[in-house]
CSV table of C-alpha atoms in Angstrom, one decimal:
chain,number,residue,atom,x,y,z
Z,1,UNK,CA,15.5,4.8,-1.2
Z,2,UNK,CA,17.8,6.1,-3.8
Z,3,UNK,CA,17.9,9.1,-1.9
Z,4,UNK,CA,19.3,7.2,1.0
Z,5,UNK,CA,22.6,6.4,-1.4
Z,6,UNK,CA,23.1,10.0,-1.9
Z,7,UNK,CA,26.4,11.4,-0.8
Z,8,UNK,CA,24.7,14.6,2.1
Z,9,UNK,CA,22.6,11.8,3.9
Z,10,UNK,CA,25.6,8.7,4.3
Z,11,UNK,CA,27.5,12.1,5.8
Z,12,UNK,CA,25.3,12.4,7.6
Z,13,UNK,CA,24.6,9.5,8.8
Z,14,UNK,CA,28.1,8.6,9.5
Z,15,UNK,CA,28.9,11.4,11.9
Z,16,UNK,CA,25.7,10.9,14.0
Z,17,UNK,CA,25.5,9.4,17.1
Z,18,UNK,CA,24.4,6.2,18.1
Z,19,UNK,CA,20.9,7.6,18.4
Z,20,UNK,CA,21.0,9.5,15.5
Z,21,UNK,CA,22.2,6.1,12.9
Z,22,UNK,CA,19.3,4.5,15.1
Z,23,UNK,CA,17.0,7.0,13.7
Z,24,UNK,CA,18.2,7.0,10.2
Z,25,UNK,CA,18.0,3.2,10.3
Z,26,UNK,CA,14.4,2.8,11.4
Z,27,UNK,CA,13.5,5.5,8.6
Z,28,UNK,CA,15.6,3.7,5.6
Z,29,UNK,CA,13.0,0.3,7.2
Z,30,UNK,CA,10.9,2.5,6.7
Z,31,UNK,CA,11.0,3.3,3.6
Z,32,UNK,CA,11.5,-0.2,2.0
Z,33,UNK,CA,8.5,-1.4,4.3
Z,34,UNK,CA,6.2,1.6,2.0
Z,35,UNK,CA,7.9,0.3,-1.8
Z,36,UNK,CA,7.6,-3.0,-0.5
Z,37,UNK,CA,4.0,-3.1,0.5
Z,38,UNK,CA,3.7,-0.6,-2.8
Z,39,UNK,CA,4.6,-3.2,-5.3
Z,40,UNK,CA,3.0,-5.9,-3.9
Z,41,UNK,CA,-0.5,-4.1,-3.8
Z,42,UNK,CA,0.5,-2.7,-7.6
Z,43,UNK,CA,1.0,-6.2,-9.2
Z,44,UNK,CA,-2.4,-7.9,-6.6
Z,45,UNK,CA,-5.0,-5.1,-7.9
Z,46,UNK,CA,-3.3,-5.6,-11.8
Z,47,UNK,CA,-3.8,-10.1,-11.4
Z,48,UNK,CA,-7.6,-8.5,-10.1
Z,49,UNK,CA,-7.7,-6.2,-13.4
Z,50,UNK,CA,-6.5,-8.6,-15.9
Z,51,UNK,CA,-9.0,-11.4,-14.6
Z,52,UNK,CA,-11.7,-9.3,-15.1
Z,53,UNK,CA,-10.3,-8.1,-18.4
Z,54,UNK,CA,-10.2,-12.1,-19.2
Z,55,UNK,CA,-13.5,-13.7,-18.0
Z,56,UNK,CA,-15.2,-10.2,-19.1
Z,57,UNK,CA,-13.5,-11.7,-23.1
Z,58,UNK,CA,-14.8,-15.0,-21.9
Z,59,UNK,CA,-18.7,-13.9,-21.0
Z,60,UNK,CA,-18.5,-12.1,-24.3
Z,61,UNK,CA,-18.2,-14.8,-26.6
Z,62,UNK,CA,-20.4,-17.4,-25.3
Z,63,UNK,CA,-23.3,-14.7,-24.4
Z,64,UNK,CA,-25.9,-17.7,-24.1
Z,65,UNK,CA,-23.9,-19.9,-21.5
Z,66,UNK,CA,-21.9,-18.1,-19.8
Z,67,UNK,CA,-22.3,-20.3,-16.2
Z,68,UNK,CA,-21.6,-23.2,-18.7
Z,69,UNK,CA,-18.0,-22.1,-18.9
Z,70,UNK,CA,-14.6,-23.3,-17.0
Z,71,UNK,CA,-12.6,-20.3,-16.5
Z,72,UNK,CA,-9.2,-21.5,-16.8
Z,73,UNK,CA,-7.7,-18.6,-15.7
Z,74,UNK,CA,-6.2,-18.1,-11.9
Z,75,UNK,CA,-8.1,-17.7,-8.2
Z,76,UNK,CA,-9.0,-12.7,-8.8
Z,77,UNK,CA,-11.7,-11.5,-7.2
Z,78,UNK,CA,-13.9,-11.6,-10.2
Z,79,UNK,CA,-13.4,-15.5,-10.4
Z,80,UNK,CA,-14.7,-16.4,-7.4
Z,81,UNK,CA,-17.8,-13.5,-7.5
Z,82,UNK,CA,-18.4,-15.9,-10.8
Z,83,UNK,CA,-18.4,-19.2,-8.9
Z,84,UNK,CA,-20.2,-17.7,-5.9
Z,85,UNK,CA,-23.0,-17.4,-7.7
Z,86,UNK,CA,-22.6,-20.5,-10.8
Z,87,UNK,CA,-22.8,-22.5,-7.3
Z,88,UNK,CA,-26.5,-20.1,-5.7
Z,89,UNK,CA,-27.6,-19.7,-9.1
Z,90,UNK,CA,-29.9,-22.6,-8.3
Z,91,UNK,CA,-31.5,-20.9,-5.6
Z,92,UNK,CA,-35.2,-20.0,-5.3
Z,93,UNK,CA,-34.2,-17.0,-2.8
Z,94,UNK,CA,-32.2,-14.4,-4.9
Z,95,UNK,CA,-31.3,-12.5,-0.6
Z,96,UNK,CA,-29.4,-15.5,-0.2
Z,97,UNK,CA,-27.8,-15.1,-3.0
Z,98,UNK,CA,-26.6,-12.2,-3.2
Z,99,UNK,CA,-26.0,-12.3,0.8
Z,100,UNK,CA,-23.6,-14.9,-0.6
Z,101,UNK,CA,-22.4,-12.7,-3.3
Z,102,UNK,CA,-21.7,-9.5,-1.0
Z,103,UNK,CA,-19.7,-11.7,1.6
Z,104,UNK,CA,-17.5,-13.2,-1.2
Z,105,UNK,CA,-17.3,-9.1,-2.4
Z,106,UNK,CA,-16.4,-8.0,1.0
Z,107,UNK,CA,-14.7,-10.7,0.7
Z,108,UNK,CA,-12.5,-9.5,-1.6
Z,109,UNK,CA,-12.0,-6.0,-0.8
Z,110,UNK,CA,-10.4,-7.0,3.1
Z,111,UNK,CA,-8.0,-9.0,0.8
Z,112,UNK,CA,-7.1,-6.1,-1.3
Z,113,UNK,CA,-7.1,-3.3,1.3
Z,114,UNK,CA,-4.8,-5.8,3.7
Z,115,UNK,CA,-1.7,-4.6,4.7
Z,116,UNK,CA,-2.7,-0.6,4.0
Z,117,UNK,CA,-3.0,0.7,6.8
Z,118,UNK,CA,1.1,-0.1,7.3
Z,119,UNK,CA,0.9,2.9,5.2
Z,120,UNK,CA,-0.8,5.2,6.4
Z,121,UNK,CA,1.0,5.0,9.2
Z,122,UNK,CA,4.0,4.8,7.6
Z,123,UNK,CA,3.4,8.4,6.6
Z,124,UNK,CA,1.7,9.5,9.8
Z,125,UNK,CA,5.0,8.2,11.6
Z,126,UNK,CA,8.0,8.9,9.6
Z,127,UNK,CA,8.2,12.9,9.5
Z,128,UNK,CA,7.7,12.6,13.8
Z,129,UNK,CA,10.7,10.0,13.2
Z,130,UNK,CA,12.4,12.9,11.5
Z,131,UNK,CA,11.8,15.4,13.6
Z,132,UNK,CA,13.1,13.6,16.6
Z,133,UNK,CA,16.0,13.8,15.1
Z,134,UNK,CA,16.3,17.1,14.5
Z,135,UNK,CA,15.8,17.9,17.5
Z,136,UNK,CA,18.1,15.3,18.9
Z,137,UNK,CA,20.5,17.2,16.8
Z,138,UNK,CA,20.3,20.4,17.9
Z,139,UNK,CA,19.8,19.1,21.7
Z,140,UNK,CA,23.4,18.3,21.1
Z,141,UNK,CA,24.7,20.6,19.0
Z,142,UNK,CA,23.9,23.8,21.5
Z,143,UNK,CA,25.6,20.8,24.4
Z,144,UNK,CA,28.7,21.6,22.8
Z,145,UNK,CA,28.1,24.8,22.3
Z,146,UNK,CA,27.6,25.4,25.8
Z,147,UNK,CA,31.3,24.2,26.5
Z,148,UNK,CA,32.6,26.3,24.0
Z,149,UNK,CA,33.8,25.3,20.3
Z,150,UNK,CA,37.0,24.4,19.9
Z,151,UNK,CA,38.5,22.5,16.9
Z,152,UNK,CA,38.1,18.9,18.5
Z,153,UNK,CA,34.5,19.6,19.1
Z,154,UNK,CA,33.4,21.9,16.6
Z,155,UNK,CA,33.3,18.4,13.9
Z,156,UNK,CA,30.2,17.1,16.9
Z,157,UNK,CA,28.6,20.3,16.2
Z,158,UNK,CA,28.3,20.2,12.0
Z,159,UNK,CA,27.6,16.5,12.6
Z,160,UNK,CA,24.7,17.2,15.0
Z,161,UNK,CA,23.4,19.7,12.9
Z,162,UNK,CA,24.1,17.5,9.9
Z,163,UNK,CA,21.7,14.5,11.8
Z,164,UNK,CA,19.7,17.3,12.8
Z,165,UNK,CA,18.7,18.5,8.6
Z,166,UNK,CA,19.6,14.5,7.5
Z,167,UNK,CA,17.0,13.3,9.5
Z,168,UNK,CA,14.8,15.9,8.4
Z,169,UNK,CA,15.1,15.4,4.2
Z,170,UNK,CA,14.9,11.1,5.2
Z,171,UNK,CA,11.2,11.6,7.2
Z,172,UNK,CA,10.4,13.3,4.3
Z,173,UNK,CA,11.2,11.4,1.8
Z,174,UNK,CA,10.0,8.3,3.7
Z,175,UNK,CA,6.0,10.2,3.8
Z,176,UNK,CA,5.7,11.7,0.5
Z,177,UNK,CA,5.9,7.7,-0.9
Z,178,UNK,CA,3.9,6.1,1.3
Z,179,UNK,CA,1.4,8.9,1.2
Z,180,UNK,CA,1.0,9.3,-2.3
Z,181,UNK,CA,0.9,5.2,-2.6
Z,182,UNK,CA,-1.8,5.3,0.0
Z,183,UNK,CA,-4.2,7.5,-2.0
Z,184,UNK,CA,-3.0,5.9,-5.0
Z,185,UNK,CA,-4.3,2.4,-3.8
Z,186,UNK,CA,-7.2,3.5,-1.8
Z,187,UNK,CA,-8.5,4.6,-5.0
Z,188,UNK,CA,-7.4,1.4,-7.0
Z,189,UNK,CA,-9.1,-0.2,-4.7
Z,190,UNK,CA,-12.1,1.6,-4.4
Z,191,UNK,CA,-12.9,1.4,-8.2
Z,192,UNK,CA,-12.4,-2.5,-8.4
Z,193,UNK,CA,-15.0,-3.2,-5.3
Z,194,UNK,CA,-17.5,-0.8,-7.7
Z,195,UNK,CA,-16.7,-2.7,-10.7
Z,196,UNK,CA,-16.2,-6.3,-8.8
Z,197,UNK,CA,-20.3,-4.9,-7.6
Z,198,UNK,CA,-20.9,-4.1,-11.7
Z,199,UNK,CA,-20.0,-7.4,-12.1
Z,200,UNK,CA,-22.0,-9.2,-10.0
Z,201,UNK,CA,-25.1,-7.3,-10.7
Z,202,UNK,CA,-24.6,-8.5,-14.7
Z,203,UNK,CA,-24.5,-12.1,-13.5
Z,204,UNK,CA,-27.2,-11.5,-11.8
Z,205,UNK,CA,-29.1,-10.2,-14.9
Z,206,UNK,CA,-28.1,-12.8,-17.1
Z,207,UNK,CA,-29.4,-15.8,-13.9
Z,208,UNK,CA,-33.0,-13.8,-14.0
Z,209,UNK,CA,-32.8,-14.1,-18.4
Z,210,UNK,CA,-32.2,-17.8,-18.2
Z,211,UNK,CA,-34.5,-18.3,-15.7
Z,212,UNK,CA,-37.1,-16.6,-17.8
């Protein structure tokens, strides 16, 4: 967002007409949304990783009584999987237990992916908004050139060109971070999903060992 504070972009915004300013503001809002979602998801995924490390440490300390433990850390995906298997381990039908665990993993993955589609939408929408501003700025410039450039209208022509270039730059400054954030978070969530499945299999193995 700091790029929006650069003086050339501020000058481009200042010299734009109402429609051009609306595009600048829309891109600025999209940038705020992008960073808000990114940091929120980053915090959420780090909590999940910390929870995973915490519960794995607890299991290593008490390998023979893992289902008698009461983890104190806050709710996170791995704790919910642990609680699900702990509650379901008395069932004789393992398929039902596995189905419940898979449902838990699916629900946790959905929570991690929640609002991620907004980043995908922003990274597609922002360049088109920038392009719209570019076309509109060039259109204004040609309109003024057609009417004949004078001292009074030359500023309007320069304003149109500044808006055309400024909205293009802003569109890219919004789309590129959104693309990076989306790709990064998608990869992090995929890794966490795999780790949740591995964790559930580990607990199932402990369950079978205690039964034997």
